[in-house]
Short mmCIF file of C-alpha atoms in Angstrom, two decimals:
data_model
loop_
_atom_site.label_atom_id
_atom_site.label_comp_id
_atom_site.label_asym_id
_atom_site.label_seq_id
_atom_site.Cartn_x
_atom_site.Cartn_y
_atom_site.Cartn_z
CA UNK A 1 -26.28 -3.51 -20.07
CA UNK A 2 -27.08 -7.00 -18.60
CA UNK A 3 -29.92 -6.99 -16.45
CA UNK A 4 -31.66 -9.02 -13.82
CA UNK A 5 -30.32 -12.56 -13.50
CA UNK A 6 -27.47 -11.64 -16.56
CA UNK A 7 -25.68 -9.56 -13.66
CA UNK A 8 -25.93 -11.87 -11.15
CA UNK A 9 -23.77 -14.57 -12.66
CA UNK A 10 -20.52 -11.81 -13.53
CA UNK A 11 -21.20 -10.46 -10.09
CA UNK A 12 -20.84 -13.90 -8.44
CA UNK A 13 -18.20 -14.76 -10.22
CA UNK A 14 -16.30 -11.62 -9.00
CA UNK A 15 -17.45 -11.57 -5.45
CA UNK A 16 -16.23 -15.32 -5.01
CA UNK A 17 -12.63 -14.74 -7.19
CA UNK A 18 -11.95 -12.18 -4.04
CA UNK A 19 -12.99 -14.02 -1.40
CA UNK A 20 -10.81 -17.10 -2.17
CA UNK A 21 -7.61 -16.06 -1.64
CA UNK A 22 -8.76 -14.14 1.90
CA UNK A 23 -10.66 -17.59 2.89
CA UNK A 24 -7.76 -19.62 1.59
CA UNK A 25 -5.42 -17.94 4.05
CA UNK A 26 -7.81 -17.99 6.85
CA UNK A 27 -7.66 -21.79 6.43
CA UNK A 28 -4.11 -22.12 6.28
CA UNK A 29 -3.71 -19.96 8.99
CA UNK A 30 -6.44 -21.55 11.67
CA UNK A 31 -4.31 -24.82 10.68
CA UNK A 32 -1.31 -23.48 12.76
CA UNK A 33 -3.25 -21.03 15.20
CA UNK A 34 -6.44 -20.35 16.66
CA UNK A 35 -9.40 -18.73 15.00
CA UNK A 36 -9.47 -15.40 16.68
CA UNK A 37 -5.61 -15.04 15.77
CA UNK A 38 -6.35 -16.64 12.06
CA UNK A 39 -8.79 -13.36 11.38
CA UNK A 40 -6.19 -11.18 13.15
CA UNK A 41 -3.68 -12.53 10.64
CA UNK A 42 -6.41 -12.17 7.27
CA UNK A 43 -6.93 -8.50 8.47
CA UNK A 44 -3.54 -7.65 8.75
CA UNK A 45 -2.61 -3.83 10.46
CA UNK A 46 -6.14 -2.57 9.49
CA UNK A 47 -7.47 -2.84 12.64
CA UNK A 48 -3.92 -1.02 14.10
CA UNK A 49 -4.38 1.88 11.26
CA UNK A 50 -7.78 2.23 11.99
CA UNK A 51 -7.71 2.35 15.76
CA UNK A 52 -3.94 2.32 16.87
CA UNK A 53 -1.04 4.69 17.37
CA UNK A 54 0.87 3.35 15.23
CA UNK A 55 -0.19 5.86 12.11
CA UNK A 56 0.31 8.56 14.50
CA UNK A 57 4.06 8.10 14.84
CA UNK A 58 6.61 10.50 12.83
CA UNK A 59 7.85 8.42 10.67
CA UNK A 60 4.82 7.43 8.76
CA UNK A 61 3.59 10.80 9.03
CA UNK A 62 6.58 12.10 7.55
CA UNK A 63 6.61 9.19 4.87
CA UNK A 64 2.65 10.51 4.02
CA UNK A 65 4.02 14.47 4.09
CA UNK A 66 1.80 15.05 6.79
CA UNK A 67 4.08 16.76 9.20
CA UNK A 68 3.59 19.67 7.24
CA UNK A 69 0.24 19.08 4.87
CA UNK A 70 0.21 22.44 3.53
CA UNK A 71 3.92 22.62 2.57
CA UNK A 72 3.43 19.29 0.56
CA UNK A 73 0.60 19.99 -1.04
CA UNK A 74 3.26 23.43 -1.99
CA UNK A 75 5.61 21.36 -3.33
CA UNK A 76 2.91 19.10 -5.19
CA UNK A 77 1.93 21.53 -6.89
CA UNK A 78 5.36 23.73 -7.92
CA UNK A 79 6.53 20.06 -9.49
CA UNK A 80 3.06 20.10 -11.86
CA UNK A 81 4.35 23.56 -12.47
CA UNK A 82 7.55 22.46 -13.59
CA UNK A 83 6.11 19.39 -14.92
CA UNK A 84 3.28 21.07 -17.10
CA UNK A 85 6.37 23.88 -17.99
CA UNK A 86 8.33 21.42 -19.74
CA UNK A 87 5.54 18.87 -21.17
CA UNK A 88 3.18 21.35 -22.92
CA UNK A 89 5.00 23.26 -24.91
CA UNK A 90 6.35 19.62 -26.22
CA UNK A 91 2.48 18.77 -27.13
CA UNK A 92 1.14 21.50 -28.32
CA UNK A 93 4.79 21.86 -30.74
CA UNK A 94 4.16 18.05 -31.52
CA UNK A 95 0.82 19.04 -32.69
CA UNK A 96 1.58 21.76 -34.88
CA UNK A 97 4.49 20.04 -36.88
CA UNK A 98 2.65 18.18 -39.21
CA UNK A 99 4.88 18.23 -42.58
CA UNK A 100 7.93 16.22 -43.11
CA UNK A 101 11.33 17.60 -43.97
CA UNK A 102 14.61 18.51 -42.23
CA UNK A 103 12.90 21.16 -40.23
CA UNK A 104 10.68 19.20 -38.33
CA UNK A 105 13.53 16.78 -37.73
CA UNK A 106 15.88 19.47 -36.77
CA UNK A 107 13.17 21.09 -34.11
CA UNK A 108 12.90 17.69 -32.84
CA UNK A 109 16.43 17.26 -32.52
CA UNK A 110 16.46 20.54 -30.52
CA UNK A 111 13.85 19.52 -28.11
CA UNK A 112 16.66 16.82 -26.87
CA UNK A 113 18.52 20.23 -25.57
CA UNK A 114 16.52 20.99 -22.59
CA UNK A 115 16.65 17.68 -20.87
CA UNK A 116 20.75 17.82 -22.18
CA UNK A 117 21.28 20.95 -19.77
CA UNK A 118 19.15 19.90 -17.13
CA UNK A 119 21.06 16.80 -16.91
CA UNK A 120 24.19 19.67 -16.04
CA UNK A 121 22.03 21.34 -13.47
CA UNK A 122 21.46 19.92 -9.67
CA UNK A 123 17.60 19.22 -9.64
CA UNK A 124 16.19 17.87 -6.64
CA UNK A 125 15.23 14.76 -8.61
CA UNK A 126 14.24 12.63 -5.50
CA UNK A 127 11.06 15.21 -5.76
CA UNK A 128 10.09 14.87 -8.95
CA UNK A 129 7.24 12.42 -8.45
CA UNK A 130 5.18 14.05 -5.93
CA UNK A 131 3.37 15.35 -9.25
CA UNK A 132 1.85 11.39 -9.58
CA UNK A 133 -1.06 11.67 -7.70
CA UNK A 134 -2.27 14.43 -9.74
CA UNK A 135 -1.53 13.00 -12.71
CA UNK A 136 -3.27 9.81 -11.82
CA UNK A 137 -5.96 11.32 -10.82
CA UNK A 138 -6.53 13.20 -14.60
CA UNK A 139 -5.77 10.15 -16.62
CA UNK A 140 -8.31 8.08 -14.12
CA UNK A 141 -11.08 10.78 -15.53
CA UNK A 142 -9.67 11.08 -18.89
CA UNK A 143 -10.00 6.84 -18.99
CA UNK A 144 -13.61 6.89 -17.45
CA UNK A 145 -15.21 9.33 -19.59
CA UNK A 146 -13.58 7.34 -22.60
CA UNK A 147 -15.41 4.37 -21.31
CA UNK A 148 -18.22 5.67 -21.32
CA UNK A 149 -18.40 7.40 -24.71
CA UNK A 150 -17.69 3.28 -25.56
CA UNK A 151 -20.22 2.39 -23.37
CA UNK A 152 -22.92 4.50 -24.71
CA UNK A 153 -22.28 3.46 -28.31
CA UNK A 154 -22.40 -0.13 -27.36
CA UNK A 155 -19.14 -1.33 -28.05
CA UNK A 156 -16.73 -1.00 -24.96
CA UNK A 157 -12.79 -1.88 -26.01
CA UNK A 158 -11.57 -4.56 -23.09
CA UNK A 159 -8.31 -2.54 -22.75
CA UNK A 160 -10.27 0.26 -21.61
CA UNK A 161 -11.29 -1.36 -18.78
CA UNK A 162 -7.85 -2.96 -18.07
CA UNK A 163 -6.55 0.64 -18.17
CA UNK A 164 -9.01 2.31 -15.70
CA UNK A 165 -8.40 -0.73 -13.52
CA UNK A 166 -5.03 -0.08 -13.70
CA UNK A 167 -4.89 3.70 -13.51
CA UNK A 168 -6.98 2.48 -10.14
CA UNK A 169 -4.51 0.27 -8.72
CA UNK A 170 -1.72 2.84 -9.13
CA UNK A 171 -3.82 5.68 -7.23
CA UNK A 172 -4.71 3.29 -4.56
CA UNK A 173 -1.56 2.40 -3.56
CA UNK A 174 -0.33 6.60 -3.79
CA UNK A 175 -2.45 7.06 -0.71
CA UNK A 176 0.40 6.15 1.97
CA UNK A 177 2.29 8.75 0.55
CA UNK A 178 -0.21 10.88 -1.31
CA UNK A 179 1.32 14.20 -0.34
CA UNK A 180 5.50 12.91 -1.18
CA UNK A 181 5.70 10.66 -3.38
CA UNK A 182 9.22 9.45 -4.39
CA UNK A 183 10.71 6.76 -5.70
CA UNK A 184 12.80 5.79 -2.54
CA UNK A 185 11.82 4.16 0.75
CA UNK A 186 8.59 2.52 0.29
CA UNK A 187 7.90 4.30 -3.07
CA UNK A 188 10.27 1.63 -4.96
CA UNK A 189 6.76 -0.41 -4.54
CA UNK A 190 3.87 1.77 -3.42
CA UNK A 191 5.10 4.56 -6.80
CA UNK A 192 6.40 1.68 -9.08
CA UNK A 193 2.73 0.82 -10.97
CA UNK A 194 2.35 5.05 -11.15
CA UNK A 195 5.69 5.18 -12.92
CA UNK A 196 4.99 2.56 -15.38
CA UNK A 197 2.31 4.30 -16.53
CA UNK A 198 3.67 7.05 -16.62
CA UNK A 199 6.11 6.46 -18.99
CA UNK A 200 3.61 4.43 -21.15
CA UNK A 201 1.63 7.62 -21.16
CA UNK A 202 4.32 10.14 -22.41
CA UNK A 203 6.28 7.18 -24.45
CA UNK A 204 2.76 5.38 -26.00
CA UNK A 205 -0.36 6.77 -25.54
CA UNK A 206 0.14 10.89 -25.75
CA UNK A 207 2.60 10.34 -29.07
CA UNK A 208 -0.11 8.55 -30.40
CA UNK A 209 -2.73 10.61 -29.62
CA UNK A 210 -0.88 13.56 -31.36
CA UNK A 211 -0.26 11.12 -34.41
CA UNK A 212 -4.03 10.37 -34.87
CA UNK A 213 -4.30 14.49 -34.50
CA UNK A 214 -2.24 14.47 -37.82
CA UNK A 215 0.86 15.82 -35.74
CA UNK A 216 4.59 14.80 -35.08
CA UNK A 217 4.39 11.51 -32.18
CA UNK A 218 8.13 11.10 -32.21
CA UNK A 219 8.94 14.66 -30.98
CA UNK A 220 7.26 14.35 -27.66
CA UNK A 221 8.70 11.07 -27.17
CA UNK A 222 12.30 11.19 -27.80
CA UNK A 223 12.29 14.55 -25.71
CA UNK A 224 10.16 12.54 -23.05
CA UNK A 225 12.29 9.44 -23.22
CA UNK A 226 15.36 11.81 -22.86
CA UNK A 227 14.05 13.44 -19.62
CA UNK A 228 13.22 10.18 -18.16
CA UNK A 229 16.73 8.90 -18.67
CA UNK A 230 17.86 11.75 -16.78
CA UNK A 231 15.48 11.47 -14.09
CA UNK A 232 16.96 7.76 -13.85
CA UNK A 233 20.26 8.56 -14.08
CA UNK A 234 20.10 10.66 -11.06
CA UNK A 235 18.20 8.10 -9.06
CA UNK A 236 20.95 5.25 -10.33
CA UNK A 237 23.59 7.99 -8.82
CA UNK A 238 22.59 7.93 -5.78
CA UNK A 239 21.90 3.88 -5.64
CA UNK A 240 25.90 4.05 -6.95
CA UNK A 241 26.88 6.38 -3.89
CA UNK A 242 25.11 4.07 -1.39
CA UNK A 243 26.62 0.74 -2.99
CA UNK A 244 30.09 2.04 -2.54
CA UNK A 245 29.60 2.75 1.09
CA UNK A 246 29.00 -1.02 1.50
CA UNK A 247 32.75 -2.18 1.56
CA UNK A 248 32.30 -4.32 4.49
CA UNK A 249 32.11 -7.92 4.06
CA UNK A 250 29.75 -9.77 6.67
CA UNK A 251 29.50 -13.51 7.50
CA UNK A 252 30.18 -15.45 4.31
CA UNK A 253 29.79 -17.94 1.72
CA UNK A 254 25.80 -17.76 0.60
CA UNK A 255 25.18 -15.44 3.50
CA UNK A 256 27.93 -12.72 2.50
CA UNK A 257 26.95 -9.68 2.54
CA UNK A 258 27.92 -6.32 2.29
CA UNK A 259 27.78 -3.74 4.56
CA UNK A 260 28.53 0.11 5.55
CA UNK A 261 30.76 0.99 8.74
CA UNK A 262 29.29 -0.85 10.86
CA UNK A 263 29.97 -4.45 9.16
CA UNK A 264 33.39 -5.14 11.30
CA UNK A 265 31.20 -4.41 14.50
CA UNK A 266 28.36 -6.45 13.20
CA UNK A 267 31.51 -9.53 12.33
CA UNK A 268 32.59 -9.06 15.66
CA UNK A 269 29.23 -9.32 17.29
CA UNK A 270 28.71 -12.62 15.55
CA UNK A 271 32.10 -14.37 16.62
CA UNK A 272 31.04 -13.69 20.26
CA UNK A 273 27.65 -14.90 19.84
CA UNK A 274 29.31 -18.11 18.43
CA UNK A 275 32.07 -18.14 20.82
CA UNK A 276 30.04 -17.66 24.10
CA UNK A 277 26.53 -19.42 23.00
CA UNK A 278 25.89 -23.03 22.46
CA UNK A 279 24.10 -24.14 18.97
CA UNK A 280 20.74 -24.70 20.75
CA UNK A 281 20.87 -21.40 22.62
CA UNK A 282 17.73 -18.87 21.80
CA UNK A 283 18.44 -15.08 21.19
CA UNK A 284 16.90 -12.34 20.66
CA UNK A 285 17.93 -8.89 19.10
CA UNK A 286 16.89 -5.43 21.09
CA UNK A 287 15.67 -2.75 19.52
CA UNK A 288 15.93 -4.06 15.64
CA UNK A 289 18.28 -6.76 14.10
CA UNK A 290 16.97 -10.03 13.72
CA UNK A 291 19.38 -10.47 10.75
CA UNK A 292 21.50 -11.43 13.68
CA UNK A 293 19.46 -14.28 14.54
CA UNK A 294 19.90 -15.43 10.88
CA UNK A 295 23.82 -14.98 10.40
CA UNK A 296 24.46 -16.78 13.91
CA UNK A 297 21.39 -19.30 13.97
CA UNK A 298 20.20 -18.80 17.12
CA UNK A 299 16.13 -18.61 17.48
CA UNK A 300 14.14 -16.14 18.67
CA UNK A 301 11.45 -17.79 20.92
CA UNK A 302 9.22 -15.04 21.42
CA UNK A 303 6.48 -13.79 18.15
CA UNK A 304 8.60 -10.48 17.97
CA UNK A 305 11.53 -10.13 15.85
CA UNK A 306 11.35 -6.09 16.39
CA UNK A 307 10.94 -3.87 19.49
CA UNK A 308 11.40 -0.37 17.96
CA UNK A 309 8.24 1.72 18.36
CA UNK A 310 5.83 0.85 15.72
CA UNK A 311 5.78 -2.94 17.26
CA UNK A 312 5.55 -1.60 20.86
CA UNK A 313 2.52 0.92 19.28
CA UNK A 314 0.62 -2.51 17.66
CA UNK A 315 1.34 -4.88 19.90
CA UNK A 316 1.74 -3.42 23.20
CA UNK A 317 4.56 -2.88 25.53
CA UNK A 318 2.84 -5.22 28.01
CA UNK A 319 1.75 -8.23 25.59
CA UNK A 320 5.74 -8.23 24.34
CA UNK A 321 6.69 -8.44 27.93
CA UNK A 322 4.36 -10.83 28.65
CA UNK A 323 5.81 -12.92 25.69
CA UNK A 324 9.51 -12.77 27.05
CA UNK A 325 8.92 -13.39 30.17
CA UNK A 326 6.70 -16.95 29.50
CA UNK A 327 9.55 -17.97 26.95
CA UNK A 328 12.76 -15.71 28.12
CA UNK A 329 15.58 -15.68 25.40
CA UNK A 330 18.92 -17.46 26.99
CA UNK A 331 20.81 -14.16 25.61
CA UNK A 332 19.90 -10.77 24.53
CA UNK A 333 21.42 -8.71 22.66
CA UNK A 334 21.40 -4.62 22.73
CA UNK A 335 22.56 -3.11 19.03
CA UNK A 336 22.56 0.39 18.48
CA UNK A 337 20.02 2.05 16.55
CA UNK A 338 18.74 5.70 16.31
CA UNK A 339 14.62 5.73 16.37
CA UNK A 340 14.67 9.40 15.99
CA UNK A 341 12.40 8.93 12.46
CA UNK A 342 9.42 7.70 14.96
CA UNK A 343 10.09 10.59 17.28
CA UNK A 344 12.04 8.77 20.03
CA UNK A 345 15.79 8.01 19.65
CA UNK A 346 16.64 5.44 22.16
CA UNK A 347 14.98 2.33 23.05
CA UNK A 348 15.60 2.13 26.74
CA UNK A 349 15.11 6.13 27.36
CA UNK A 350 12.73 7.41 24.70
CA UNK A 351 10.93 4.49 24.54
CA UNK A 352 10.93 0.59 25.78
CA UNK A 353 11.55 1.70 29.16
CA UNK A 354 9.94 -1.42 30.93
CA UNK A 355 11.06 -3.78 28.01
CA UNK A 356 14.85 -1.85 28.88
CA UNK A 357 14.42 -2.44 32.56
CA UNK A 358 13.54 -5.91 32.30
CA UNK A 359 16.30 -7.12 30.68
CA UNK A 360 18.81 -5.17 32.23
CA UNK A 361 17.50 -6.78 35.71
CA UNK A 362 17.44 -10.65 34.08
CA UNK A 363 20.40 -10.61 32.20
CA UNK A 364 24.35 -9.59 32.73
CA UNK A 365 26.96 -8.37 30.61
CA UNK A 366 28.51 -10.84 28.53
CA UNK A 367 30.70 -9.27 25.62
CA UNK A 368 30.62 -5.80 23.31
CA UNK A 369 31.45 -5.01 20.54
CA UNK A 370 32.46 -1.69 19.69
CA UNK A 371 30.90 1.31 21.55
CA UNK A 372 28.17 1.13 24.23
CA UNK A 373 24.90 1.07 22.53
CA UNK A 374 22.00 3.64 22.69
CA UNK A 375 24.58 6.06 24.34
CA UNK A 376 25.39 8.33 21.18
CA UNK A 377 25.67 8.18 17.32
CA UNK A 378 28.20 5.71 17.96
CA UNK A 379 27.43 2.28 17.20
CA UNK A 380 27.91 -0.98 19.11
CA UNK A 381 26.37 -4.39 19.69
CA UNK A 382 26.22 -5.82 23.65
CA UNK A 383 25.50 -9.15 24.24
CA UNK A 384 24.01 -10.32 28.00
CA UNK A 385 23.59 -14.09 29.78
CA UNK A 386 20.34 -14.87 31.44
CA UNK A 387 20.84 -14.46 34.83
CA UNK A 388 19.32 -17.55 37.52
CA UNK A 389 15.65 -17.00 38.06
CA UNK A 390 14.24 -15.08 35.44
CA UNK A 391 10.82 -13.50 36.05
#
């Protein structure tokens, strides 16, 4: 209700809280670099979303579920079905057990039976959160026009305006994959603050809601909580079934890792590169694998750590060339990898070709390991000398 100079003050306070941390950076950054690439650093891939190709390519279009926007939105809303199938009944029940006894308490022990069998059934769980958006989206207006009943009465509750900011946040970051949202890939993040409230909604705030109605809280919940559980069990199934396909062991002592099939090729790779390249020798990893820079401490001297196509799309096929040849590696390596996701499988053929051509001119075969890269599925890791008079 603050007016004239009363908003100025809250206003300036909050226009100069967000501004610190983007000059803050700018200064760090123009310590090491000049301005021009200081600003390009503060703005991040805005400027490549905006006006690039890199949001263009398959695999974030695929990520978004815009391949195919109307069977998405399809599948959206058949999961709200399925959601709103299982959920309302559970309120509107909730609502309408109001006395004690042992029949509420053996209805609400039967409401544990639904989530039991499902748990028996093969759901496509990995789909189950494309619903979020929507829901989002109602408790966002649901918050809102709570605030401002508060705010025309005068007195506005503080965590009413930490939940709409919140409820904010969440949608926000839905919108690189508003139209399949999942928990895997980059949902683990961009879905993670959606999920949380989530479950504080059907765990806290709807079982309240339904107590202050003079119904039965603890029935929606425990059959909520249940389904949840199940929903995470599924997901923790398939983080089992990946785990046990790591049985690899790569490098060692604090770098040991695991890995899949490919970890003996990947060991191999790395006794040639120590073998047949001195300590100071630079190296660096074509299409994608800098972890092999890391493992066998050898630098990269160029910016680019990747060369797959959403770093040719940003940066330019030229201005990476450009980079290799002023500060050429001393060896190069070729690994394997499958691009298909972006809509081009091999670097060399599909995509890269001058990058490809480049180095197979400057540098010669040194040692493989495994099978000939970016040939078939099969995978392999080449490594190649500088050859005299690189240009």
């Amino acid at each position: 209700r603050a007016e004239g100079r009363g908003v100025l003050r809250p206003l300036g306070v909050f226009a100069a809280s967000a501004a610190a941390p983007v000059l803050i950076a700018f200064l760090l950054l123009r310590a090491a670099m000049p301005a021009g690439r200081a600003v390009e650093g503060v703005v991040g891939a805005w400027p490549f979303i905006l006006g690039g190709d890199a949001a263009a390519l398959t695999f974030y279009l695929r990520m978004f579920g815009g391949v195919d926007p109307a069977a998405s939105l399809e599948q959206m809303l058949i999961w709200t079905g399925w959601w709103a199938a299982f959920l309302a009944p559970l309120f509107l029940l909730a609502l309408i057990l109001r006395r004690p006894g042992r029949r509420r308490t053996a209805i609400t022990l039967a409401c544990l039976i639904p989530p039991i069998v499902v748990s028996e059934v093969e759901v496509r769980w990995f789909e189950a959160a494309r619903p979020l958006p929507i829901v989002m989206l109602a408790s966002l207006a649901i918050c809102f026009s709570a605030l401002l009943r508060q705010a025309r009465t005068g007195r506005i509750e503080p965590r009413r305006i930490l939940q709409l900011t919140m409820f904010v946040f969440a949608t926000v970051l839905l919108g690189k994959i508003l139209l399949n949202v999942n928990f895997y890939l980059y949902g683990f993040a961009l879905a993670m603050p959606a999920a949380l409230l989530l479950a504080v909604s059907l765990l806290g705030w709807i079982p309240a809601f339904i107590e202050r109605k003079g119904g039965h809280g603890p029935l929606f919940r425990i059959a909520a909580l249940a389904m949840l559980m199940v929903a995470a069990t599924a997901h923790l199934g398939r983080e089992k079934f990946t785990i046990n396909r790591k049985r690899f062991a790569v490098a060692g002592g604090a770098n040991l890792i695991y890995a899949d099939g490919r970890g003996p090729v990947v060991q191999a790779a790395l006794g040639e590169i120590a073998r047949r390249t001195p300590p100071g020798a630079t190296l660096a990893v074509f299409p994608e694998g800098v972890m092999l820079n890391f493992l066998a401490r050898r630098r990269n001297p160029t910016p680019y750590t990747n060369f797959m196509p959403p770093e040719l799309a940003v940066y330019g096929e030229e201005r990476i060339l450009a980079s290799l040849r002023a500060a050429p590696p001393d060896f190069a390596v070729i690994a394997h990898k499958d691009t298909s996701e972006y809509g081009a499988r091999f670097f060399g053929r599909d995509y890269g070709r001058r990058l490809y051509a480049w180095i197979r001119k400057n540098y010669r075969h040194e040692a493989l390991s495994g099978a000939p890269p970016l040939r078939d599925e099969r995978f392999g890791i080449q490594l190649l000398r500088r050859r005299e008079g690189v240009r």
